[in-house]
Amino acid sequence: MDVHDGDALDAYSRAVIDVAERVSPSVASLRVQLRGRSRVREAGGSAVAVTEDRLVTNAHVVPAATSSGWATFPDGREFAIELVGRDPFSDLAVIAVNGGTVAAARLGDATTLRVGQLVVAIGNPHGFAGSVTAGVVSAVGRSLPARAGGTLRMIDNVIQTDASLNPGNSGGALATSDCKVVGINTALAGMGLGLAVPVNDHTRGLIATLMRDGRVRRAYIGVGAAPRPLPPRAAASLGRRDGIELIDIAPGSPAEAAGLRAEDIVVALNGSPVVTVEELQRLLSADAIGTPQSLTVLRAGDVVELEVRPAELAAA
C-alpha cells in the first residue's frame, strides 16, 4: 500500500469514527416484556432517539403484546419505556422514555442516497457495548413485505446496504457520513446484506402520526401491483411512460366490488397521476376511507373510469 492508499484508509476510518461518536449516544438498547397466555416473554432490539423523549424503532421489535420495557443508552442511563404507537405496515414504532431526556439524532433524507455511498449501521443490542458496522448503499428502491394478521403490504423504497447487521440491531440507525440518520435498520437480507426503512418525507409523516394518534389509518382497496411501462400510444396521450399493473385482486375486496381486473394498468386516482405503487398507497390516505374514489385504468388499450370505495386497512 502506498502513501495515498494509507491516506484514503485514514479518511475512511475518520469518517466512520466520526459517525459512530456522534450518532451512537442517540441509539438505545431495548428490552421489552411481552404478555403471553401463560408467561411473560422478553425480547429486544435497538431504537433511535428522534426527540428528547421519543424513540423510533421497528414495529416488530415492540409487538402489540408489549407490556413494559427499558431503554439503555451507551452512557449507562436506563429508562422505563412506554409504547406510544406502532405501524406494522411500515415496520415503524414510536416509544416514550420516562424519567429523563436523551440526545436526539439528526434525521436526513434517504431520497438523496446514491448507490455506492458510505453508510454506517449503528445498533445497541447488548446494552453498553453497542455495535458499529460500515459499508455502502448497494441498492435503493427495494421493496420489503410487511404482514399484519392476514394482510400483506409492501414497504417501498427500502435501502439495501452491505453494512452488516448483527442480531439485536433491528430498530437501530443507518447514518451517512454527515452523521444524519437516513434509515431504521429492519432486516437481514442474507449474503451480508441488510435492509433499512428509509427516512424521508413519507416516513417522517408516519412517525408524526404515530406520535400524535398512536396509529396510522390507511385506505385499502385490495390489489397487488407492480410498475409497468405504458403502451406507446397511451404513453404519448398521457405524457408519461409508466403506470402500475394490477397483478391480483383480493376476493371480497373493494377492488373486486369496483370491477377491477388483473392486468388493468392504473394510471390515475382522482385525476392524480399514478406511476408507482408508493404513489397509489400515498393517495389512498385516511381521508379516502369509505369515500368513493375515481380510478383511471387502461384495459386492453382502452381508458376505463371506475369508482372504488376504499375500506380501512386493519393492522394487528
PDB file of C-alpha atoms in Angstrom:
ATOM      1  CA  MET A   1       0.000   0.000   0.000  1.00  0.00           C
ATOM      2  CA  ASP A   2       1.471   3.390  -0.961  1.00  0.00           C
ATOM      3  CA  VAL A   3       1.067   6.608   0.999  1.00  0.00           C
ATOM      4  CA  HIS A   4      -2.021   7.618  -0.975  1.00  0.00           C
ATOM      5  CA  ASP A   5      -3.752   4.327  -0.094  1.00  0.00           C
ATOM      6  CA  GLY A   6      -2.947   4.948   3.556  1.00  0.00           C
ATOM      7  CA  ASP A   7      -4.396   8.455   3.367  1.00  0.00           C
ATOM      8  CA  ALA A   8      -7.589   7.077   1.833  1.00  0.00           C
ATOM      9  CA  LEU A   9      -7.898   4.424   4.533  1.00  0.00           C
ATOM     10  CA  ASP A  10      -7.363   7.042   7.245  1.00  0.00           C
ATOM     11  CA  ALA A  11     -10.033   9.273   5.708  1.00  0.00           C
ATOM     12  CA  TYR A  12     -12.471   6.335   5.591  1.00  0.00           C
ATOM     13  CA  SER A  13     -11.688   5.433   9.195  1.00  0.00           C
ATOM     14  CA  ARG A  14     -12.095   9.023  10.351  1.00  0.00           C
ATOM     15  CA  ALA A  15     -15.492   9.260   8.657  1.00  0.00           C
ATOM     16  CA  VAL A  16     -16.764   6.078  10.315  1.00  0.00           C
ATOM     17  CA  ILE A  17     -15.357   7.062  13.721  1.00  0.00           C
ATOM     18  CA  ASP A  18     -16.997  10.487  13.489  1.00  0.00           C
ATOM     19  CA  VAL A  19     -20.400   8.967  12.682  1.00  0.00           C
ATOM     20  CA  ALA A  20     -20.069   6.415  15.492  1.00  0.00           C
ATOM     21  CA  GLU A  21     -19.092   9.026  18.070  1.00  0.00           C
ATOM     22  CA  ARG A  22     -21.846  11.477  17.118  1.00  0.00           C
ATOM     23  CA  VAL A  23     -24.755   9.119  16.448  1.00  0.00           C
ATOM     24  CA  SER A  24     -24.187   6.304  18.986  1.00  0.00           C
ATOM     25  CA  PRO A  25     -25.280   8.428  22.008  1.00  0.00           C
ATOM     26  CA  SER A  26     -28.763   8.583  20.416  1.00  0.00           C
ATOM     27  CA  VAL A  27     -29.085   4.806  19.883  1.00  0.00           C
ATOM     28  CA  ALA A  28     -30.526   2.735  22.737  1.00  0.00           C
ATOM     29  CA  SER A  29     -30.693  -0.930  23.555  1.00  0.00           C
ATOM     30  CA  LEU A  30     -34.278  -2.075  24.142  1.00  0.00           C
ATOM     31  CA  ARG A  31     -35.511  -4.832  26.420  1.00  0.00           C
ATOM     32  CA  VAL A  32     -39.240  -5.420  26.260  1.00  0.00           C
ATOM     33  CA  GLN A  33     -41.566  -7.771  28.099  1.00  0.00           C
ATOM     34  CA  LEU A  34     -44.351  -9.412  26.119  1.00  0.00           C
ATOM     35  CA  ARG A  35     -47.626 -10.594  27.558  1.00  0.00           C
ATOM     36  CA  GLY A  36     -48.378 -14.234  26.853  1.00  0.00           C
ATOM     37  CA  ARG A  37     -51.164 -16.625  27.701  1.00  0.00           C
ATOM     38  CA  SER A  38     -49.154 -18.447  30.325  1.00  0.00           C
ATOM     39  CA  ARG A  39     -45.952 -16.451  30.868  1.00  0.00           C
ATOM     40  CA  VAL A  40     -44.140 -13.202  30.197  1.00  0.00           C
ATOM     41  CA  ARG A  41     -41.506 -13.352  27.465  1.00  0.00           C
ATOM     42  CA  GLU A  42     -38.646 -10.922  26.914  1.00  0.00           C
ATOM     43  CA  ALA A  43     -37.377  -9.627  23.567  1.00  0.00           C
ATOM     44  CA  GLY A  44     -35.083  -6.849  22.464  1.00  0.00           C
ATOM     45  CA  GLY A  45     -33.582  -4.698  19.772  1.00  0.00           C
ATOM     46  CA  SER A  46     -32.393  -1.131  19.249  1.00  0.00           C
ATOM     47  CA  ALA A  47     -34.032   2.286  18.934  1.00  0.00           C
ATOM     48  CA  VAL A  48     -33.084   5.782  17.782  1.00  0.00           C
ATOM     49  CA  ALA A  49     -33.927   8.956  19.739  1.00  0.00           C
ATOM     50  CA  VAL A  50     -35.679  11.448  17.441  1.00  0.00           C
ATOM     51  CA  THR A  51     -36.730  13.926  20.166  1.00  0.00           C
ATOM     52  CA  GLU A  52     -35.596  14.369  23.752  1.00  0.00           C
ATOM     53  CA  ASP A  53     -38.216  11.885  24.965  1.00  0.00           C
ATOM     54  CA  ARG A  54     -39.319   9.845  21.930  1.00  0.00           C
ATOM     55  CA  LEU A  55     -37.555   6.948  20.228  1.00  0.00           C
ATOM     56  CA  VAL A  56     -38.235   5.272  16.875  1.00  0.00           C
ATOM     57  CA  THR A  57     -37.742   1.542  16.389  1.00  0.00           C
ATOM     58  CA  ASN A  58     -39.214  -1.295  14.325  1.00  0.00           C
ATOM     59  CA  ALA A  59     -42.787  -2.369  14.950  1.00  0.00           C
ATOM     60  CA  HIS A  60     -41.582  -5.980  15.111  1.00  0.00           C
ATOM     61  CA  VAL A  61     -39.234  -5.054  17.991  1.00  0.00           C
ATOM     62  CA  VAL A  62     -42.184  -3.871  20.105  1.00  0.00           C
ATOM     63  CA  PRO A  63     -45.115  -6.177  19.243  1.00  0.00           C
ATOM     64  CA  ALA A  64     -48.678  -5.343  20.209  1.00  0.00           C
ATOM     65  CA  ALA A  65     -48.225  -7.671  23.207  1.00  0.00           C
ATOM     66  CA  THR A  66     -45.535  -5.394  24.710  1.00  0.00           C
ATOM     67  CA  SER A  67     -46.387  -4.740  28.357  1.00  0.00           C
ATOM     68  CA  SER A  68     -43.290  -2.905  29.591  1.00  0.00           C
ATOM     69  CA  GLY A  69     -39.645  -2.339  28.776  1.00  0.00           C
ATOM     70  CA  TRP A  70     -36.419  -0.442  29.263  1.00  0.00           C
ATOM     71  CA  ALA A  71     -34.102   1.598  27.059  1.00  0.00           C
ATOM     72  CA  THR A  72     -30.403   1.627  27.917  1.00  0.00           C
ATOM     73  CA  PHE A  73     -28.063   4.210  26.376  1.00  0.00           C
ATOM     74  CA  PRO A  74     -24.289   3.974  25.847  1.00  0.00           C
ATOM     75  CA  ASP A  75     -23.677   6.400  28.755  1.00  0.00           C
ATOM     76  CA  GLY A  76     -25.188   3.825  31.106  1.00  0.00           C
ATOM     77  CA  ARG A  77     -28.516   5.550  31.729  1.00  0.00           C
ATOM     78  CA  GLU A  78     -31.605   3.349  31.681  1.00  0.00           C
ATOM     79  CA  PHE A  79     -35.195   4.490  31.311  1.00  0.00           C
ATOM     80  CA  ALA A  80     -38.556   2.780  31.535  1.00  0.00           C
ATOM     81  CA  ILE A  81     -40.330   2.961  28.186  1.00  0.00           C
ATOM     82  CA  GLU A  82     -43.949   3.101  27.064  1.00  0.00           C
ATOM     83  CA  LEU A  83     -45.286   2.141  23.646  1.00  0.00           C
ATOM     84  CA  VAL A  84     -46.800   5.247  22.021  1.00  0.00           C
ATOM     85  CA  GLY A  85     -47.811   3.724  18.693  1.00  0.00           C
ATOM     86  CA  ARG A  86     -46.826   1.155  16.112  1.00  0.00           C
ATOM     87  CA  ASP A  87     -47.474   0.593  12.413  1.00  0.00           C
ATOM     88  CA  PRO A  88     -46.727  -2.950  11.189  1.00  0.00           C
ATOM     89  CA  PHE A  89     -47.211  -1.928   7.548  1.00  0.00           C
ATOM     90  CA  SER A  90     -44.183   0.382   7.670  1.00  0.00           C
ATOM     91  CA  ASP A  91     -42.412  -1.608  10.423  1.00  0.00           C
ATOM     92  CA  LEU A  92     -42.102   1.594  12.452  1.00  0.00           C
ATOM     93  CA  ALA A  93     -42.997   2.271  16.070  1.00  0.00           C
ATOM     94  CA  VAL A  94     -42.636   5.155  18.495  1.00  0.00           C
ATOM     95  CA  ILE A  95     -41.860   4.696  22.183  1.00  0.00           C
ATOM     96  CA  ALA A  96     -41.570   7.200  25.029  1.00  0.00           C
ATOM     97  CA  VAL A  97     -38.806   7.306  27.623  1.00  0.00           C
ATOM     98  CA  ASN A  98     -39.876   8.172  31.149  1.00  0.00           C
ATOM     99  CA  GLY A  99     -37.831   9.964  33.766  1.00  0.00           C
ATOM    100  CA  GLY A 100     -35.312  11.943  31.751  1.00  0.00           C
ATOM    101  CA  THR A 101     -34.215  13.414  28.441  1.00  0.00           C
ATOM    102  CA  VAL A 102     -31.955  11.966  25.762  1.00  0.00           C
ATOM    103  CA  ALA A 103     -29.892  13.314  22.871  1.00  0.00           C
ATOM    104  CA  ALA A 104     -31.880  13.253  19.629  1.00  0.00           C
ATOM    105  CA  ALA A 105     -30.215  12.177  16.396  1.00  0.00           C
ATOM    106  CA  ARG A 106     -30.346  14.403  13.334  1.00  0.00           C
ATOM    107  CA  LEU A 107     -32.585  12.994  10.624  1.00  0.00           C
ATOM    108  CA  GLY A 108     -31.604  13.096   6.952  1.00  0.00           C
ATOM    109  CA  ASP A 109     -33.386  12.350   3.685  1.00  0.00           C
ATOM    110  CA  ALA A 110     -32.998   8.906   2.133  1.00  0.00           C
ATOM    111  CA  THR A 111     -34.163  10.171  -1.264  1.00  0.00           C
ATOM    112  CA  THR A 112     -30.722  11.783  -1.719  1.00  0.00           C
ATOM    113  CA  LEU A 113     -28.839   8.473  -1.282  1.00  0.00           C
ATOM    114  CA  ARG A 114     -26.770   7.158  -4.173  1.00  0.00           C
ATOM    115  CA  VAL A 115     -25.613   3.613  -4.822  1.00  0.00           C
ATOM    116  CA  GLY A 116     -22.041   3.313  -3.560  1.00  0.00           C
ATOM    117  CA  GLN A 117     -22.444   5.972  -0.863  1.00  0.00           C
ATOM    118  CA  LEU A 118     -20.860   5.289   2.537  1.00  0.00           C
ATOM    119  CA  VAL A 119     -23.320   4.387   5.304  1.00  0.00           C
ATOM    120  CA  VAL A 120     -22.803   3.306   8.898  1.00  0.00           C
ATOM    121  CA  ALA A 121     -25.169   0.947  10.730  1.00  0.00           C
ATOM    122  CA  ILE A 122     -25.358   1.599  14.473  1.00  0.00           C
ATOM    123  CA  GLY A 123     -27.213  -0.611  16.913  1.00  0.00           C
ATOM    124  CA  ASN A 124     -27.083  -1.212  20.627  1.00  0.00           C
ATOM    125  CA  PRO A 125     -28.036  -4.863  21.046  1.00  0.00           C
ATOM    126  CA  HIS A 126     -26.061  -5.511  24.214  1.00  0.00           C
ATOM    127  CA  GLY A 127     -26.619  -2.533  26.427  1.00  0.00           C
ATOM    128  CA  PHE A 128     -23.391  -0.616  26.899  1.00  0.00           C
ATOM    129  CA  ALA A 129     -21.439  -2.448  24.196  1.00  0.00           C
ATOM    130  CA  GLY A 130     -23.161  -1.213  21.053  1.00  0.00           C
ATOM    131  CA  SER A 131     -22.353  -2.231  17.502  1.00  0.00           C
ATOM    132  CA  VAL A 132     -20.998  -0.258  14.543  1.00  0.00           C
ATOM    133  CA  THR A 133     -20.545  -1.578  11.010  1.00  0.00           C
ATOM    134  CA  ALA A 134     -19.806   0.338   7.829  1.00  0.00           C
ATOM    135  CA  GLY A 135     -20.450  -0.304   4.155  1.00  0.00           C
ATOM    136  CA  VAL A 136     -22.103   1.246   1.142  1.00  0.00           C
ATOM    137  CA  VAL A 137     -25.597   1.635  -0.232  1.00  0.00           C
ATOM    138  CA  SER A 138     -25.828  -1.354  -2.556  1.00  0.00           C
ATOM    139  CA  ALA A 139     -29.329  -0.643  -3.893  1.00  0.00           C
ATOM    140  CA  VAL A 140     -32.226   1.755  -3.411  1.00  0.00           C
ATOM    141  CA  GLY A 141     -35.903   1.430  -4.234  1.00  0.00           C
ATOM    142  CA  ARG A 142     -36.197  -2.126  -2.926  1.00  0.00           C
ATOM    143  CA  SER A 143     -39.496  -3.412  -1.518  1.00  0.00           C
ATOM    144  CA  LEU A 144     -39.961  -5.391   1.681  1.00  0.00           C
ATOM    145  CA  PRO A 145     -43.137  -7.317   2.550  1.00  0.00           C
ATOM    146  CA  ALA A 146     -44.803  -6.369   5.835  1.00  0.00           C
ATOM    147  CA  ARG A 147     -47.615  -8.525   7.187  1.00  0.00           C
ATOM    148  CA  ALA A 148     -50.174  -7.812   9.884  1.00  0.00           C
ATOM    149  CA  GLY A 149     -52.699 -10.538  10.538  1.00  0.00           C
ATOM    150  CA  GLY A 150     -53.682 -11.885   7.133  1.00  0.00           C
ATOM    151  CA  THR A 151     -52.888  -8.678   5.226  1.00  0.00           C
ATOM    152  CA  LEU A 152     -49.691  -8.203   3.237  1.00  0.00           C
ATOM    153  CA  ARG A 153     -48.408  -4.776   2.239  1.00  0.00           C
ATOM    154  CA  MET A 154     -45.116  -3.737   0.687  1.00  0.00           C
ATOM    155  CA  ILE A 155     -42.740  -1.258   2.336  1.00  0.00           C
ATOM    156  CA  ASP A 156     -41.406   0.745  -0.610  1.00  0.00           C
ATOM    157  CA  ASN A 157     -38.048   2.439  -1.246  1.00  0.00           C
ATOM    158  CA  VAL A 158     -36.243   0.257   1.288  1.00  0.00           C
ATOM    159  CA  ILE A 159     -32.476   0.850   1.448  1.00  0.00           C
ATOM    160  CA  GLN A 160     -30.186  -2.131   0.812  1.00  0.00           C
ATOM    161  CA  THR A 161     -26.688  -1.977   2.253  1.00  0.00           C
ATOM    162  CA  ASP A 162     -23.724  -4.280   2.712  1.00  0.00           C
ATOM    163  CA  ALA A 163     -23.074  -2.855   6.205  1.00  0.00           C
ATOM    164  CA  SER A 164     -23.541  -5.993   8.306  1.00  0.00           C
ATOM    165  CA  LEU A 165     -26.499  -6.080  10.671  1.00  0.00           C
ATOM    166  CA  ASN A 166     -25.988  -8.069  13.850  1.00  0.00           C
ATOM    167  CA  PRO A 167     -28.710  -9.779  15.912  1.00  0.00           C
ATOM    168  CA  GLY A 168     -30.451  -7.141  18.013  1.00  0.00           C
ATOM    169  CA  ASN A 169     -29.648  -4.303  15.604  1.00  0.00           C
ATOM    170  CA  SER A 170     -33.248  -4.073  14.350  1.00  0.00           C
ATOM    171  CA  GLY A 171     -34.510  -0.580  15.114  1.00  0.00           C
ATOM    172  CA  GLY A 172     -31.021   0.919  15.040  1.00  0.00           C
ATOM    173  CA  ALA A 173     -29.736   3.758  12.878  1.00  0.00           C
ATOM    174  CA  LEU A 174     -28.383   3.803   9.345  1.00  0.00           C
ATOM    175  CA  ALA A 175     -26.412   7.026   9.039  1.00  0.00           C
ATOM    176  CA  THR A 176     -24.491   8.873   6.336  1.00  0.00           C
ATOM    177  CA  SER A 177     -21.028  10.367   6.669  1.00  0.00           C
ATOM    178  CA  ASP A 178     -22.541  13.725   7.688  1.00  0.00           C
ATOM    179  CA  CYS A 179     -23.973  11.970  10.767  1.00  0.00           C
ATOM    180  CA  LYS A 180     -27.622  12.113   9.686  1.00  0.00           C
ATOM    181  CA  VAL A 181     -29.917   9.122  10.156  1.00  0.00           C
ATOM    182  CA  VAL A 182     -31.399   8.119   6.797  1.00  0.00           C
ATOM    183  CA  GLY A 183     -32.802   4.698   7.716  1.00  0.00           C
ATOM    184  CA  ILE A 184     -34.043   2.469  10.527  1.00  0.00           C
ATOM    185  CA  ASN A 185     -32.379  -0.937  10.197  1.00  0.00           C
ATOM    186  CA  THR A 186     -35.050  -3.578   9.894  1.00  0.00           C
ATOM    187  CA  ALA A 187     -33.879  -6.884   8.418  1.00  0.00           C
ATOM    188  CA  LEU A 188     -31.055  -9.081   7.254  1.00  0.00           C
ATOM    189  CA  ALA A 189     -31.386  -9.878   3.572  1.00  0.00           C
ATOM    190  CA  GLY A 190     -28.803 -12.673   3.563  1.00  0.00           C
ATOM    191  CA  MET A 191     -25.404 -12.827   1.855  1.00  0.00           C
ATOM    192  CA  GLY A 192     -24.068  -9.975   4.003  1.00  0.00           C
ATOM    193  CA  LEU A 193     -26.844  -7.552   3.021  1.00  0.00           C
ATOM    194  CA  GLY A 194     -29.094  -5.536   5.309  1.00  0.00           C
ATOM    195  CA  LEU A 195     -32.291  -3.580   4.726  1.00  0.00           C
ATOM    196  CA  ALA A 196     -33.450  -0.328   6.301  1.00  0.00           C
ATOM    197  CA  VAL A 197     -36.757   1.536   6.284  1.00  0.00           C
ATOM    198  CA  PRO A 198     -35.941   4.929   4.709  1.00  0.00           C
ATOM    199  CA  VAL A 199     -36.258   8.254   6.490  1.00  0.00           C
ATOM    200  CA  ASN A 200     -37.998  10.564   4.037  1.00  0.00           C
ATOM    201  CA  ASP A 201     -40.983  12.909   3.927  1.00  0.00           C
ATOM    202  CA  HIS A 202     -43.396   9.970   3.864  1.00  0.00           C
ATOM    203  CA  THR A 203     -41.946   8.152   6.872  1.00  0.00           C
ATOM    204  CA  ARG A 204     -41.490  11.412   8.791  1.00  0.00           C
ATOM    205  CA  GLY A 205     -45.231  11.872   8.346  1.00  0.00           C
ATOM    206  CA  LEU A 206     -45.886   8.357   9.617  1.00  0.00           C
ATOM    207  CA  ILE A 207     -43.710   8.974  12.681  1.00  0.00           C
ATOM    208  CA  ALA A 208     -45.527  12.258  13.402  1.00  0.00           C
ATOM    209  CA  THR A 209     -48.884  10.482  13.080  1.00  0.00           C
ATOM    210  CA  LEU A 210     -47.777   7.730  15.474  1.00  0.00           C
ATOM    211  CA  MET A 211     -46.654  10.358  17.972  1.00  0.00           C
ATOM    212  CA  ARG A 212     -49.984  12.167  17.716  1.00  0.00           C
ATOM    213  CA  ASP A 213     -52.518   9.366  17.260  1.00  0.00           C
ATOM    214  CA  GLY A 214     -50.723   6.154  18.234  1.00  0.00           C
ATOM    215  CA  ARG A 215     -51.656   4.503  14.925  1.00  0.00           C
ATOM    216  CA  VAL A 216     -51.736   5.097  11.189  1.00  0.00           C
ATOM    217  CA  ARG A 217     -55.055   4.806   9.357  1.00  0.00           C
ATOM    218  CA  ARG A 218     -54.848   3.686   5.730  1.00  0.00           C
ATOM    219  CA  ALA A 219     -57.336   3.185   2.963  1.00  0.00           C
ATOM    220  CA  TYR A 220     -57.365  -0.276   1.380  1.00  0.00           C
ATOM    221  CA  ILE A 221     -58.689  -1.441  -1.982  1.00  0.00           C
ATOM    222  CA  GLY A 222     -57.163  -4.927  -2.065  1.00  0.00           C
ATOM    223  CA  VAL A 223     -54.825  -5.159  -5.041  1.00  0.00           C
ATOM    224  CA  GLY A 224     -51.335  -6.431  -5.697  1.00  0.00           C
ATOM    225  CA  ALA A 225     -49.499  -4.314  -8.257  1.00  0.00           C
ATOM    226  CA  ALA A 226     -46.153  -3.725  -9.918  1.00  0.00           C
ATOM    227  CA  PRO A 227     -44.714  -0.963 -12.162  1.00  0.00           C
ATOM    228  CA  ARG A 228     -45.187  -1.422 -15.913  1.00  0.00           C
ATOM    229  CA  PRO A 229     -44.290   0.671 -18.987  1.00  0.00           C
ATOM    230  CA  LEU A 230     -47.348   2.046 -20.757  1.00  0.00           C
ATOM    231  CA  PRO A 231     -48.120   1.112 -24.360  1.00  0.00           C
ATOM    232  CA  PRO A 232     -46.628   3.752 -26.719  1.00  0.00           C
ATOM    233  CA  ARG A 233     -49.976   5.283 -27.720  1.00  0.00           C
ATOM    234  CA  ALA A 234     -51.126   5.617 -24.096  1.00  0.00           C
ATOM    235  CA  ALA A 235     -47.732   6.992 -23.060  1.00  0.00           C
ATOM    236  CA  ALA A 236     -47.927   9.678 -25.738  1.00  0.00           C
ATOM    237  CA  SER A 237     -51.501  10.560 -24.784  1.00  0.00           C
ATOM    238  CA  LEU A 238     -50.829  10.750 -21.034  1.00  0.00           C
ATOM    239  CA  GLY A 239     -47.398  12.343 -21.309  1.00  0.00           C
ATOM    240  CA  ARG A 240     -45.653   9.752 -19.148  1.00  0.00           C
ATOM    241  CA  ARG A 241     -44.122   6.340 -19.646  1.00  0.00           C
ATOM    242  CA  ASP A 242     -45.224   4.249 -16.654  1.00  0.00           C
ATOM    243  CA  GLY A 243     -48.221   3.064 -14.675  1.00  0.00           C
ATOM    244  CA  ILE A 244     -48.842   0.159 -12.311  1.00  0.00           C
ATOM    245  CA  GLU A 245     -50.281  -3.154 -13.449  1.00  0.00           C
ATOM    246  CA  LEU A 246     -52.688  -4.998 -11.166  1.00  0.00           C
ATOM    247  CA  ILE A 247     -51.307  -8.468 -10.538  1.00  0.00           C
ATOM    248  CA  ASP A 248     -54.088  -9.817  -8.341  1.00  0.00           C
ATOM    249  CA  ILE A 249     -57.390  -8.729  -6.820  1.00  0.00           C
ATOM    250  CA  ALA A 250     -58.243  -9.844  -3.269  1.00  0.00           C
ATOM    251  CA  PRO A 251     -61.542 -11.738  -3.058  1.00  0.00           C
ATOM    252  CA  GLY A 252     -64.279  -9.705  -1.390  1.00  0.00           C
ATOM    253  CA  SER A 253     -62.181  -6.527  -1.577  1.00  0.00           C
ATOM    254  CA  PRO A 254     -63.290  -3.014  -2.610  1.00  0.00           C
ATOM    255  CA  ALA A 255     -61.303  -3.518  -5.836  1.00  0.00           C
ATOM    256  CA  GLU A 256     -63.313  -6.635  -6.713  1.00  0.00           C
ATOM    257  CA  ALA A 257     -66.569  -4.823  -5.928  1.00  0.00           C
ATOM    258  CA  ALA A 258     -65.493  -1.962  -8.218  1.00  0.00           C
ATOM    259  CA  GLY A 259     -64.888  -4.341 -11.139  1.00  0.00           C
ATOM    260  CA  LEU A 260     -61.110  -4.056 -11.271  1.00  0.00           C
ATOM    261  CA  ARG A 261     -59.323  -6.916 -13.008  1.00  0.00           C
ATOM    262  CA  ALA A 262     -55.859  -8.400 -13.078  1.00  0.00           C
ATOM    263  CA  GLU A 263     -53.807  -6.852 -15.943  1.00  0.00           C
ATOM    264  CA  ASP A 264     -55.601  -3.497 -15.624  1.00  0.00           C
ATOM    265  CA  ILE A 265     -52.988  -0.707 -15.630  1.00  0.00           C
ATOM    266  CA  VAL A 266     -53.739   2.045 -13.118  1.00  0.00           C
ATOM    267  CA  VAL A 267     -52.723   5.478 -14.423  1.00  0.00           C
ATOM    268  CA  ALA A 268     -54.575   7.913 -12.124  1.00  0.00           C
ATOM    269  CA  LEU A 269     -56.580   8.241  -8.914  1.00  0.00           C
ATOM    270  CA  ASN A 270     -58.984  11.184  -8.744  1.00  0.00           C
ATOM    271  CA  GLY A 271     -57.057  12.692 -11.652  1.00  0.00           C
ATOM    272  CA  SER A 272     -53.664  12.489  -9.909  1.00  0.00           C
ATOM    273  CA  PRO A 273     -51.081  10.509 -11.913  1.00  0.00           C
ATOM    274  CA  VAL A 274     -50.097   7.091 -10.541  1.00  0.00           C
ATOM    275  CA  VAL A 275     -46.673   5.926 -11.689  1.00  0.00           C
ATOM    276  CA  THR A 276     -45.527   3.818  -8.729  1.00  0.00           C
ATOM    277  CA  VAL A 277     -47.138   1.574  -6.141  1.00  0.00           C
ATOM    278  CA  GLU A 278     -45.993   4.014  -3.455  1.00  0.00           C
ATOM    279  CA  GLU A 279     -47.905   6.838  -5.146  1.00  0.00           C
ATOM    280  CA  LEU A 280     -51.109   4.803  -5.086  1.00  0.00           C
ATOM    281  CA  GLN A 281     -50.564   3.970  -1.406  1.00  0.00           C
ATOM    282  CA  ARG A 282     -49.872   7.640  -0.626  1.00  0.00           C
ATOM    283  CA  LEU A 283     -53.023   8.787  -2.437  1.00  0.00           C
ATOM    284  CA  LEU A 284     -55.093   6.228  -0.534  1.00  0.00           C
ATOM    285  CA  SER A 285     -54.882   8.272   2.666  1.00  0.00           C
ATOM    286  CA  ALA A 286     -57.138   8.038   5.694  1.00  0.00           C
ATOM    287  CA  ASP A 287     -59.459  10.631   4.120  1.00  0.00           C
ATOM    288  CA  ALA A 288     -60.288   8.137   1.343  1.00  0.00           C
ATOM    289  CA  ILE A 289     -61.738   5.526   3.719  1.00  0.00           C
ATOM    290  CA  GLY A 290     -65.397   4.954   2.849  1.00  0.00           C
ATOM    291  CA  THR A 291     -65.363   7.727   0.234  1.00  0.00           C
ATOM    292  CA  PRO A 292     -65.819   6.933  -3.493  1.00  0.00           C
ATOM    293  CA  GLN A 293     -62.597   7.376  -5.485  1.00  0.00           C
ATOM    294  CA  SER A 294     -62.263   7.678  -9.252  1.00  0.00           C
ATOM    295  CA  LEU A 295     -59.718   5.229 -10.603  1.00  0.00           C
ATOM    296  CA  THR A 296     -58.484   5.545 -14.198  1.00  0.00           C
ATOM    297  CA  VAL A 297     -57.145   2.349 -15.755  1.00  0.00           C
ATOM    298  CA  LEU A 298     -56.027   1.084 -19.139  1.00  0.00           C
ATOM    299  CA  ARG A 299     -57.815  -2.134 -20.070  1.00  0.00           C
ATOM    300  CA  ALA A 300     -56.838  -3.795 -23.345  1.00  0.00           C
ATOM    301  CA  GLY A 301     -55.712  -0.396 -24.634  1.00  0.00           C
ATOM    302  CA  ASP A 302     -58.915   1.437 -23.667  1.00  0.00           C
ATOM    303  CA  VAL A 303     -59.227   4.050 -20.907  1.00  0.00           C
ATOM    304  CA  VAL A 304     -61.785   2.944 -18.314  1.00  0.00           C
ATOM    305  CA  GLU A 305     -63.068   5.012 -15.369  1.00  0.00           C
ATOM    306  CA  LEU A 306     -64.125   3.039 -12.301  1.00  0.00           C
ATOM    307  CA  GLU A 307     -65.395   4.057  -8.866  1.00  0.00           C
ATOM    308  CA  VAL A 308     -63.881   2.297  -5.883  1.00  0.00           C
ATOM    309  CA  ARG A 309     -64.828   2.820  -2.222  1.00  0.00           C
ATOM    310  CA  PRO A 310     -61.782   2.028  -0.035  1.00  0.00           C
ATOM    311  CA  ALA A 311     -62.104   0.283   3.305  1.00  0.00           C
ATOM    312  CA  GLU A 312     -59.807   0.781   6.302  1.00  0.00           C
ATOM    313  CA  LEU A 313     -56.728  -1.414   6.303  1.00  0.00           C
ATOM    314  CA  ALA A 314     -56.709  -3.267   9.592  1.00  0.00           C
ATOM    315  CA  ALA A 315     -53.387  -3.745  11.403  1.00  0.00           C
ATOM    316  CA  ALA A 316     -52.770  -6.298  14.153  1.00  0.00           C
TER     317      ALA A 316
END
